[in-house]
Amino acid sequence: MSFTLENVSIHAWINKHQIRTEKGVPLEFTNHLFLFEPYSDTSPFQATYKAAQIGYSTMAILKALFIAKNLNLDLIYTMPTDSD
């Protein structure tokens, strides 16, 4: 595997692949600067105290995909159901 900026930086990966939000707009951090650093955090244990609707679920999904791709890991992502 060759090391390029988008292989080691999630922000470069987002820009290179023109990742969009669930609303279809390009993902950027101008109005969500508080998420810039958590996107880069790859600590194995993380705790977050947050408000609703700030884009944290989107971040978690993108981080999981980025890490799985660049570390060649298998990934299972499950969502809770109404019976949970």
Coordinates of N, CA, C and O in Angstrom, one line a residue:
M1 N 0.8 -1.2 0.0 CA 0.0 0.0 0.0 C 0.9 1.2 0.0 O 1.8 1.4 0.8
S2 N 0.7 2.1 -0.9 CA 1.4 3.3 -1.0 C 0.8 4.4 0.0 O -0.4 4.4 0.2
F3 N 1.7 5.1 0.6 CA 1.2 6.1 1.6 C 1.0 7.5 0.8 O 1.9 8.0 0.3
T4 N -0.3 7.9 0.8 CA -0.6 9.2 0.2 C -1.4 9.9 1.3 O -1.8 9.3 2.3
L5 N -1.5 11.2 1.1 CA -2.2 12.0 2.1 C -3.6 11.5 2.4 O -4.0 11.4 3.6
E6 N -4.4 11.0 1.4 CA -5.7 10.5 1.7 C -5.7 9.2 2.3 O -6.8 8.7 2.8
N7 N -4.6 8.5 2.4 CA -4.5 7.2 3.1 C -4.3 7.4 4.6 O -4.6 6.5 5.4
V8 N -3.8 8.6 5.0 CA -3.5 8.9 6.4 C -4.4 10.0 7.0 O -4.4 10.1 8.2
S9 N -5.0 10.8 6.2 CA -5.8 11.9 6.7 C -7.3 11.7 6.2 O -7.6 11.7 5.0
I10 N -8.2 11.6 7.2 CA -9.6 11.5 6.8 C -10.1 12.7 6.1 O -10.9 12.7 5.3
H11 N -9.5 13.9 6.5 CA -9.9 15.1 5.9 C -9.5 15.2 4.4 O -10.3 15.6 3.6
A12 N -8.3 14.7 4.1 CA -7.9 14.6 2.7 C -8.7 13.6 1.9 O -9.1 13.8 0.8
W13 N -9.1 12.5 2.6 CA -9.9 11.5 2.0 C -11.3 12.0 1.6 O -11.8 11.8 0.6
I14 N -11.9 12.8 2.6 CA -13.2 13.4 2.3 C -13.1 14.4 1.2 O -14.0 14.3 0.3
N15 N -12.1 15.2 1.1 CA -12.0 16.1 0.0 C -11.7 15.4 -1.3 O -12.3 15.8 -2.4
K16 N -10.8 14.4 -1.4 CA -10.5 13.7 -2.6 C -11.7 13.1 -3.2 O -11.9 13.1 -4.4
H17 N -12.5 12.4 -2.4 CA -13.7 11.7 -2.8 C -15.0 12.5 -2.8 O -16.0 11.9 -3.1
Q18 N -14.8 13.8 -2.5 CA -16.0 14.7 -2.6 C -17.2 14.1 -1.8 O -18.3 14.1 -2.3
I19 N -16.9 13.7 -0.5 CA -17.9 13.1 0.3 C -19.0 14.1 0.6 O -18.7 15.3 0.9
R20 N -20.2 13.7 0.6 CA -21.3 14.6 0.8 C -22.1 14.1 2.0 O -22.0 13.0 2.4
T21 N -22.9 15.0 2.6 CA -23.7 14.7 3.7 C -24.9 14.0 3.3 O -25.2 13.8 2.1
E22 N -25.8 13.5 4.2 CA -27.0 12.8 3.8 C -28.0 13.8 3.1 O -28.9 13.3 2.4
K23 N -27.7 15.1 3.1 CA -28.6 16.0 2.4 C -28.0 16.3 1.0 O -28.6 17.0 0.2
G24 N -26.9 15.7 0.7 CA -26.3 15.8 -0.6 C -25.3 17.0 -0.8 O -24.9 17.3 -1.9
V25 N -25.1 17.7 0.2 CA -24.1 18.9 0.1 C -22.7 18.4 0.5 O -22.6 17.5 1.3
P26 N -21.7 19.0 -0.1 CA -20.3 18.6 0.3 C -20.1 18.7 1.8 O -20.5 19.7 2.4
L27 N -19.4 17.7 2.3 CA -19.1 17.8 3.8 C -18.0 18.8 4.0 O -16.9 18.7 3.4
E28 N -18.2 19.7 4.8 CA -17.2 20.7 5.2 C -17.4 21.1 6.6 O -18.4 20.7 7.3
F29 N -16.4 21.8 7.2 CA -16.4 22.0 8.6 C -16.6 23.5 9.0 O -16.4 23.9 10.2
T30 N -17.0 24.3 8.1 CA -17.1 25.8 8.3 C -18.1 26.0 9.5 O -17.8 26.8 10.4
N31 N -19.2 25.4 9.4 CA -20.3 25.6 10.4 C -20.2 24.5 11.5 O -21.0 24.5 12.4
H32 N -19.3 23.6 11.4 CA -19.2 22.5 12.4 C -17.7 22.3 12.7 O -17.2 21.2 12.7
L33 N -17.0 23.4 13.0 CA -15.6 23.3 13.3 C -15.3 22.4 14.5 O -14.2 21.8 14.6
F34 N -16.2 22.3 15.4 CA -16.0 21.5 16.6 C -15.9 20.0 16.2 O -15.4 19.2 17.0
L35 N -16.3 19.6 15.0 CA -16.1 18.2 14.6 C -14.8 17.9 13.9 O -14.5 16.8 13.6
F36 N -14.1 19.0 13.5 CA -12.8 18.8 12.8 C -11.9 17.9 13.5 O -11.4 16.9 13.0
E37 N -11.6 18.1 14.8 CA -10.7 17.3 15.6 C -11.2 15.9 15.9 O -10.5 14.9 15.7
P38 N -12.5 15.8 16.2 CA -13.0 14.4 16.5 C -12.9 13.5 15.2 O -12.7 12.3 15.3
Y39 N -13.0 14.1 14.0 CA -12.9 13.3 12.8 C -11.5 12.7 12.8 O -11.3 11.6 12.3
S40 N -10.5 13.4 13.2 CA -9.1 12.9 13.2 C -8.7 12.0 14.3 O -7.7 11.3 14.3
D41 N -9.5 11.9 15.4 CA -9.2 11.2 16.6 C -9.4 9.7 16.3 O -10.6 9.2 16.1
T42 N -8.4 8.9 16.4 CA -8.5 7.5 16.2 C -8.2 6.7 17.5 O -7.8 5.5 17.5
S43 N -8.4 7.4 18.6 CA -8.2 6.7 19.9 C -9.2 5.5 20.0 O -10.3 5.6 19.5
P44 N -8.7 4.4 20.6 CA -9.6 3.2 20.6 C -10.8 3.4 21.5 O -11.9 2.7 21.3
F45 N -10.8 4.2 22.5 CA -11.9 4.4 23.4 C -12.2 5.9 23.4 O -11.4 6.7 23.7
Q46 N -13.5 6.2 23.1 CA -13.9 7.6 23.0 C -15.2 7.8 23.7 O -16.1 6.9 23.6
A47 N -15.4 8.8 24.4 CA -16.7 9.2 25.1 C -17.0 10.6 24.6 O -16.2 11.5 24.5
T48 N -18.3 10.8 24.3 CA -18.8 12.1 23.8 C -20.0 12.5 24.5 O -20.9 11.7 24.7
Y49 N -20.0 13.7 24.9 CA -21.2 14.4 25.4 C -21.6 15.4 24.4 O -20.9 16.3 24.1
K50 N -22.8 15.2 23.7 CA -23.1 16.1 22.6 C -24.6 16.4 22.6 O -25.4 15.8 23.2
A51 N -24.9 17.4 21.8 CA -26.3 17.8 21.5 C -26.8 16.9 20.3 O -26.0 16.2 19.6
A52 N -28.1 17.0 20.1 CA -28.7 16.2 19.0 C -28.4 16.9 17.6 O -28.2 18.1 17.6
Q53 N -28.4 16.1 16.6 CA -28.3 16.7 15.2 C -27.1 17.5 14.9 O -27.2 18.6 14.3
I54 N -25.9 17.0 15.3 CA -24.7 17.8 15.0 C -23.8 17.1 14.0 O -22.8 17.6 13.6
G55 N -24.3 16.0 13.5 CA -23.5 15.3 12.5 C -22.6 14.2 13.0 O -21.7 13.7 12.3
Y56 N -22.8 13.8 14.3 CA -21.9 12.8 14.9 C -22.1 11.4 14.3 O -21.1 10.7 14.2
S57 N -23.3 11.1 14.0 CA -23.5 9.7 13.4 C -22.9 9.6 12.0 O -22.3 8.6 11.7
T58 N -23.0 10.7 11.2 CA -22.3 10.7 9.9 C -20.8 10.6 10.1 O -20.1 9.8 9.4
M59 N -20.3 11.3 11.1 CA -18.8 11.2 11.4 C -18.4 9.7 11.8 O -17.4 9.2 11.3
A60 N -19.2 9.1 12.6 CA -18.9 7.7 13.1 C -18.9 6.8 11.9 O -18.0 5.9 11.8
I61 N -19.8 6.9 11.0 CA -19.9 6.0 9.8 C -18.7 6.3 8.9 O -18.0 5.3 8.4
L62 N -18.4 7.5 8.6 CA -17.3 7.9 7.7 C -15.9 7.4 8.3 O -15.1 6.9 7.6
K63 N -15.8 7.6 9.6 CA -14.5 7.2 10.3 C -14.4 5.7 10.2 O -13.3 5.2 9.9
A64 N -15.5 4.9 10.4 CA -15.4 3.5 10.3 C -15.0 3.0 8.9 O -14.2 2.2 8.8
L65 N -15.6 3.6 7.9 CA -15.3 3.3 6.5 C -13.8 3.6 6.2 O -13.1 2.9 5.5
F66 N -13.4 4.8 6.6 CA -12.0 5.3 6.3 C -11.0 4.3 7.0 O -10.1 3.9 6.4
I67 N -11.2 4.0 8.2 CA -10.3 3.1 9.0 C -10.3 1.7 8.4 O -9.3 1.1 8.2
A68 N -11.5 1.2 8.0 CA -11.6 -0.1 7.5 C -10.8 -0.2 6.1 O -10.1 -1.1 5.9
K69 N -11.0 0.8 5.3 CA -10.3 0.9 4.0 C -8.8 1.0 4.2 O -8.1 0.2 3.5
N70 N -8.4 1.9 5.0 CA -7.0 2.1 5.0 C -6.2 1.2 6.0 O -5.0 1.1 5.8
L71 N -6.9 0.5 6.8 CA -6.2 -0.5 7.7 C -6.5 -1.9 7.2 O -6.2 -2.9 7.9
N72 N -7.3 -2.0 6.1 CA -7.7 -3.3 5.5 C -8.4 -4.2 6.5 O -8.1 -5.3 6.7
L73 N -9.4 -3.6 7.2 CA -10.2 -4.3 8.2 C -11.5 -4.6 7.6 O -12.1 -3.9 6.8
D74 N -12.1 -5.7 8.2 CA -13.5 -6.0 7.9 C -14.4 -5.2 8.8 O -13.9 -4.9 9.9
L75 N -15.6 -4.9 8.4 CA -16.4 -4.0 9.2 C -17.8 -4.5 9.2 O -18.4 -4.9 8.2
I76 N -18.4 -4.5 10.4 CA -19.9 -4.8 10.5 C -20.5 -3.5 11.2 O -20.0 -3.2 12.3
Y77 N -21.4 -2.9 10.6 CA -22.1 -1.7 11.2 C -23.5 -2.0 11.4 O -24.2 -2.4 10.4
T78 N -24.0 -2.0 12.6 CA -25.4 -2.3 12.8 C -26.1 -1.1 13.4 O -25.5 -0.2 14.1
M79 N -27.4 -1.0 13.1 CA -28.2 0.1 13.6 C -29.2 -0.4 14.5 O -29.7 -1.5 14.3
P80 N -29.6 0.3 15.6 CA -30.6 -0.2 16.5 C -31.9 -0.2 15.8 O -32.2 0.5 14.8
T81 N -32.8 -1.1 16.3 CA -34.1 -1.2 15.8 C -35.1 -0.8 16.8 O -34.7 -0.5 18.0
D82 N -36.4 -0.7 16.5 CA -37.4 -0.2 17.4 C -37.6 -1.1 18.6 O -38.1 -0.8 19.7
S83 N -37.1 -2.4 18.5 CA -37.2 -3.3 19.6 C -36.0 -3.3 20.6 O -36.1 -4.0 21.6
D84 N -35.0 -2.5 20.3 CA -33.8 -2.5 21.1 C -34.1 -1.6 22.4 O -34.8 -0.7 22.4

